[in-house]
Amino acid sequence: MPKHSPIHLDPRSPLVLDTRELPRRPGALRTVKRVVPAPADLGLELIGVPEGADLDLDLRLESVSEGVLVSGTVSGSVQGECGRCLRAIGDSLTVTIQELYAYENSTTDETTDEDEVGRLQGDLIDLEPALRDAVVLALPTNPLCRDDCPGLCPECGVQLDELPADHSHQQIDPRWASLSQLTRKEE
Ligand SMILES: [Zn+2]
Ligand SMILES: [Zn+2]
């Protein structure tokens, strides 16, 4: 499905911005400050914004000649798992949004790809694709609980920093193993 496919937008949806109050006169400004629940799957496999968690929208909508420029920040909390030791990670995230949405049937609409420039649908803007892109770019693909996390012991799977420095697993020498079998037979 293309990124800005013309699906019918619901003006009550939390990540849909309604520009009816914004005059279509270059320079006109409106601010949007609201807290909305995060959509599902906002993030990457190991780390992301939990579904339903608060997303703080602090945005500026500005009329430009061919459309509306949306800029500002979205912040929220992220939860994930350390890629080495699997410990839970909690953090906060603020992403910057700066995205132009062209009016339907404007020159920009006719001369650009929907992948380059977003589109208004009537008076509505779907912020979700731009938000998803920004969040995914801001998150680490391999999140770590700390930079020098030593990870897990490959033998027993326990977190290495919970174990003594001399932690090791005895490898039974095959010669001793057969010896111990001998002694067992004698018993
Ligand atoms: Zn870790
Ligand atoms: Zn171990």
mmCIF file of C-alpha atoms and ligand atoms in Angstrom:
data_model
loop_
_atom_site.group_PDB
_atom_site.id
_atom_site.type_symbol
_atom_site.label_atom_id
_atom_site.label_comp_id
_atom_site.label_asym_id
_atom_site.label_seq_id
_atom_site.Cartn_x
_atom_site.Cartn_y
_atom_site.Cartn_z
ATOM 1 C CA MET A 1 0.000 0.000 0.000
ATOM 2 C CA PRO A 2 1.480 3.405 -0.896
ATOM 3 C CA LYS A 3 2.336 5.635 2.030
ATOM 4 C CA HIS A 4 -0.289 8.274 1.399
ATOM 5 C CA SER A 5 -2.954 6.169 -0.265
ATOM 6 C CA PRO A 6 -6.247 8.037 -0.298
ATOM 7 C CA ILE A 7 -8.008 6.203 2.488
ATOM 8 C CA HIS A 8 -10.952 7.942 4.033
ATOM 9 C CA LEU A 9 -9.684 9.870 7.052
ATOM 10 C CA ASP A 10 -11.686 10.140 10.236
ATOM 11 C CA PRO A 11 -11.467 13.708 11.623
ATOM 12 C CA ARG A 12 -11.884 12.303 15.143
ATOM 13 C CA SER A 13 -8.931 9.988 14.796
ATOM 14 C CA PRO A 14 -6.174 11.141 17.195
ATOM 15 C CA LEU A 15 -3.487 11.492 14.538
ATOM 16 C CA VAL A 16 -5.637 13.262 11.972
ATOM 17 C CA LEU A 17 -5.190 17.029 11.910
ATOM 18 C CA ASP A 18 -8.143 19.139 10.866
ATOM 19 C CA THR A 19 -7.182 22.344 9.025
ATOM 20 C CA ARG A 20 -10.684 23.817 8.703
ATOM 21 C CA GLU A 21 -9.751 26.485 11.264
ATOM 22 C CA LEU A 22 -6.619 27.381 9.327
ATOM 23 C CA PRO A 23 -7.217 30.087 6.688
ATOM 24 C CA ARG A 24 -5.820 29.116 3.280
ATOM 25 C CA ARG A 25 -3.745 32.272 3.202
ATOM 26 C CA PRO A 26 0.063 31.922 3.209
ATOM 27 C CA GLY A 27 1.423 32.767 6.622
ATOM 28 C CA ALA A 28 -1.719 31.838 8.563
ATOM 29 C CA LEU A 29 -0.843 29.802 11.641
ATOM 30 C CA ARG A 30 -2.538 27.436 14.040
ATOM 31 C CA THR A 31 -1.024 25.430 16.829
ATOM 32 C CA VAL A 32 -2.070 21.950 17.811
ATOM 33 C CA LYS A 33 -1.206 20.864 21.332
ATOM 34 C CA ARG A 34 -2.792 17.687 22.494
ATOM 35 C CA VAL A 35 -2.122 14.354 24.102
ATOM 36 C CA VAL A 36 -3.231 11.343 22.118
ATOM 37 C CA PRO A 37 -2.917 7.585 22.577
ATOM 38 C CA ALA A 38 -0.128 5.945 20.585
ATOM 39 C CA PRO A 39 -1.239 3.709 17.718
ATOM 40 C CA ALA A 40 -0.266 0.036 17.649
ATOM 41 C CA ASP A 41 3.206 -0.999 16.450
ATOM 42 C CA LEU A 42 4.771 2.448 16.702
ATOM 43 C CA GLY A 43 8.454 1.573 16.627
ATOM 44 C CA LEU A 44 10.751 -1.312 15.896
ATOM 45 C CA GLU A 45 10.803 -4.962 16.841
ATOM 46 C CA LEU A 46 12.788 -4.554 20.077
ATOM 47 C CA ILE A 47 11.763 -1.070 21.120
ATOM 48 C CA GLY A 48 8.846 1.250 20.570
ATOM 49 C CA VAL A 49 6.066 3.351 22.044
ATOM 50 C CA PRO A 50 3.583 1.067 23.817
ATOM 51 C CA GLU A 51 0.132 1.084 22.250
ATOM 52 C CA GLY A 52 -2.138 3.532 24.035
ATOM 53 C CA ALA A 53 0.713 5.368 25.800
ATOM 54 C CA ASP A 54 0.511 9.161 25.830
ATOM 55 C CA LEU A 55 1.914 10.964 22.823
ATOM 56 C CA ASP A 56 2.414 14.663 23.352
ATOM 57 C CA LEU A 57 1.750 16.600 20.141
ATOM 58 C CA ASP A 58 3.153 20.098 19.999
ATOM 59 C CA LEU A 59 2.697 21.172 16.399
ATOM 60 C CA ARG A 60 2.444 24.275 14.281
ATOM 61 C CA LEU A 61 0.315 24.280 11.155
ATOM 62 C CA GLU A 62 1.266 26.975 8.695
ATOM 63 C CA SER A 63 -0.469 27.812 5.435
ATOM 64 C CA VAL A 64 1.940 28.012 2.533
ATOM 65 C CA SER A 65 1.006 28.733 -1.063
ATOM 66 C CA GLU A 66 0.467 25.109 -2.067
ATOM 67 C CA GLY A 67 -0.574 23.512 1.161
ATOM 68 C CA VAL A 68 0.112 23.232 4.857
ATOM 69 C CA LEU A 69 3.475 22.899 6.549
ATOM 70 C CA VAL A 70 3.313 20.893 9.756
ATOM 71 C CA SER A 71 6.254 21.296 12.113
ATOM 72 C CA GLY A 72 6.938 20.673 15.758
ATOM 73 C CA THR A 73 7.580 17.801 18.109
ATOM 74 C CA VAL A 74 5.924 14.634 19.286
ATOM 75 C CA SER A 75 7.126 13.053 22.523
ATOM 76 C CA GLY A 76 6.306 9.905 24.359
ATOM 77 C CA SER A 77 7.736 7.073 26.373
ATOM 78 C CA VAL A 78 9.382 4.056 24.830
ATOM 79 C CA GLN A 79 9.741 0.543 26.135
ATOM 80 C CA GLY A 80 11.964 -2.149 24.844
ATOM 81 C CA GLU A 81 14.409 -4.859 25.525
ATOM 82 C CA CYS A 82 18.211 -4.825 25.544
ATOM 83 C CA GLY A 83 19.428 -6.594 22.410
ATOM 84 C CA ARG A 84 22.223 -8.311 24.391
ATOM 85 C CA CYS A 85 20.867 -9.184 27.835
ATOM 86 C CA LEU A 86 17.083 -8.879 27.274
ATOM 87 C CA ARG A 87 16.646 -6.544 30.250
ATOM 88 C CA ALA A 88 13.699 -4.163 29.979
ATOM 89 C CA ILE A 89 14.590 -0.663 28.823
ATOM 90 C CA GLY A 90 12.437 2.372 29.487
ATOM 91 C CA ASP A 91 13.174 5.721 27.944
ATOM 92 C CA SER A 92 11.518 8.794 26.556
ATOM 93 C CA LEU A 93 11.641 10.014 23.012
ATOM 94 C CA THR A 94 11.032 13.309 21.270
ATOM 95 C CA VAL A 95 10.918 13.427 17.495
ATOM 96 C CA THR A 96 10.821 16.444 15.252
ATOM 97 C CA ILE A 97 8.232 16.594 12.505
ATOM 98 C CA GLN A 98 8.548 18.824 9.493
ATOM 99 C CA GLU A 99 6.319 17.832 6.661
ATOM 100 C CA LEU A 100 4.578 19.616 3.828
ATOM 101 C CA TYR A 101 1.084 18.530 2.857
ATOM 102 C CA ALA A 102 -0.085 19.752 -0.535
ATOM 103 C CA TYR A 103 -3.645 20.853 -1.266
ATOM 104 C CA GLU A 104 -5.534 18.519 -3.537
ATOM 105 C CA ASN A 105 -5.275 19.667 -7.166
ATOM 106 C CA SER A 106 -2.526 22.185 -6.399
ATOM 107 C CA THR A 107 0.481 22.388 -8.721
ATOM 108 C CA THR A 108 2.485 20.511 -6.103
ATOM 109 C CA ASP A 109 -0.182 17.829 -6.073
ATOM 110 C CA GLU A 110 0.112 17.478 -9.821
ATOM 111 C CA THR A 111 3.895 17.653 -10.113
ATOM 112 C CA THR A 112 5.163 15.574 -7.198
ATOM 113 C CA ASP A 113 4.957 12.017 -6.058
ATOM 114 C CA GLU A 114 2.921 11.259 -2.975
ATOM 115 C CA ASP A 115 6.061 9.707 -1.503
ATOM 116 C CA GLU A 116 7.867 13.065 -1.695
ATOM 117 C CA VAL A 117 5.135 15.375 -0.479
ATOM 118 C CA GLY A 118 2.131 14.424 1.617
ATOM 119 C CA ARG A 119 -1.400 15.344 0.636
ATOM 120 C CA LEU A 120 -4.315 16.956 2.371
ATOM 121 C CA GLN A 121 -7.509 15.030 1.994
ATOM 122 C CA GLY A 122 -10.061 17.780 1.938
ATOM 123 C CA ASP A 123 -9.195 19.671 5.112
ATOM 124 C CA LEU A 124 -7.609 16.700 6.808
ATOM 125 C CA ILE A 125 -4.005 15.655 7.278
ATOM 126 C CA ASP A 126 -2.992 12.161 8.259
ATOM 127 C CA LEU A 127 -0.005 12.658 10.542
ATOM 128 C CA GLU A 128 0.546 8.979 11.205
ATOM 129 C CA PRO A 129 2.892 8.061 8.298
ATOM 130 C CA ALA A 130 5.230 11.010 9.044
ATOM 131 C CA LEU A 131 5.139 10.203 12.748
ATOM 132 C CA ARG A 132 5.965 6.550 12.124
ATOM 133 C CA ASP A 133 8.904 7.481 9.892
ATOM 134 C CA ALA A 134 10.262 9.919 12.485
ATOM 135 C CA VAL A 135 9.919 7.465 15.374
ATOM 136 C CA VAL A 136 11.522 4.580 13.476
ATOM 137 C CA LEU A 137 14.456 6.809 12.465
ATOM 138 C CA ALA A 138 14.968 7.963 16.051
ATOM 139 C CA LEU A 139 14.987 4.527 17.654
ATOM 140 C CA PRO A 140 18.079 2.304 17.837
ATOM 141 C CA THR A 141 17.811 -0.881 15.750
ATOM 142 C CA ASN A 142 19.846 -2.674 18.397
ATOM 143 C CA PRO A 143 18.821 -1.113 21.718
ATOM 144 C CA LEU A 144 21.169 -1.650 24.671
ATOM 145 C CA CYS A 145 20.545 -1.220 28.404
ATOM 146 C CA ARG A 146 23.984 0.435 28.469
ATOM 147 C CA ASP A 147 26.737 0.821 25.874
ATOM 148 C CA ASP A 148 29.030 -1.755 27.455
ATOM 149 C CA CYS A 149 26.365 -4.319 28.327
ATOM 150 C CA PRO A 150 28.268 -7.653 28.404
ATOM 151 C CA GLY A 151 25.172 -9.670 27.493
ATOM 152 C CA LEU A 152 24.447 -13.218 28.559
ATOM 153 C CA CYS A 153 26.708 -16.153 29.387
ATOM 154 C CA PRO A 154 26.537 -18.357 26.280
ATOM 155 C CA GLU A 155 26.562 -21.483 28.469
ATOM 156 C CA CYS A 156 23.916 -20.797 31.110
ATOM 157 C CA GLY A 157 22.088 -17.721 29.758
ATOM 158 C CA VAL A 158 22.544 -15.715 32.974
ATOM 159 C CA GLN A 159 23.314 -11.987 32.641
ATOM 160 C CA LEU A 160 27.119 -11.748 32.805
ATOM 161 C CA ASP A 161 27.140 -8.658 34.980
ATOM 162 C CA GLU A 162 25.151 -10.586 37.614
ATOM 163 C CA LEU A 163 27.849 -13.260 37.744
ATOM 164 C CA PRO A 164 31.279 -13.197 39.420
ATOM 165 C CA ALA A 165 34.177 -12.178 37.186
ATOM 166 C CA ASP A 166 35.635 -15.688 37.250
ATOM 167 C CA HIS A 167 32.343 -17.320 36.212
ATOM 168 C CA SER A 168 33.005 -20.262 33.933
ATOM 169 C CA HIS A 169 31.639 -23.664 33.082
ATOM 170 C CA GLN A 170 33.880 -26.653 33.558
ATOM 171 C CA GLN A 171 34.431 -28.533 30.384
ATOM 172 C CA ILE A 172 34.767 -32.193 31.244
ATOM 173 C CA ASP A 173 37.806 -33.568 29.497
ATOM 174 C CA PRO A 174 36.634 -36.598 27.486
ATOM 175 C CA ARG A 175 39.427 -38.718 29.008
ATOM 176 C CA TRP A 176 38.185 -37.983 32.517
ATOM 177 C CA ALA A 177 34.646 -38.638 31.426
ATOM 178 C CA SER A 178 35.510 -42.215 30.400
ATOM 179 C CA LEU A 179 37.446 -42.652 33.641
ATOM 180 C CA SER A 180 34.428 -41.652 35.666
ATOM 181 C CA GLN A 181 32.353 -44.180 33.727
ATOM 182 C CA LEU A 182 34.914 -46.870 34.663
ATOM 183 C CA THR A 183 34.737 -46.045 38.343
ATOM 184 C CA ARG A 184 30.956 -46.157 38.183
ATOM 185 C CA LYS A 185 31.071 -49.691 36.659
ATOM 186 C CA GLU A 186 33.269 -50.905 39.465
ATOM 187 C CA GLU A 187 30.749 -49.846 42.057
HETATM 188 ZN ZN ZN B 1 21.857 -5.259 28.415
HETATM 189 ZN ZN ZN B 2 27.293 -19.351 32.685
#
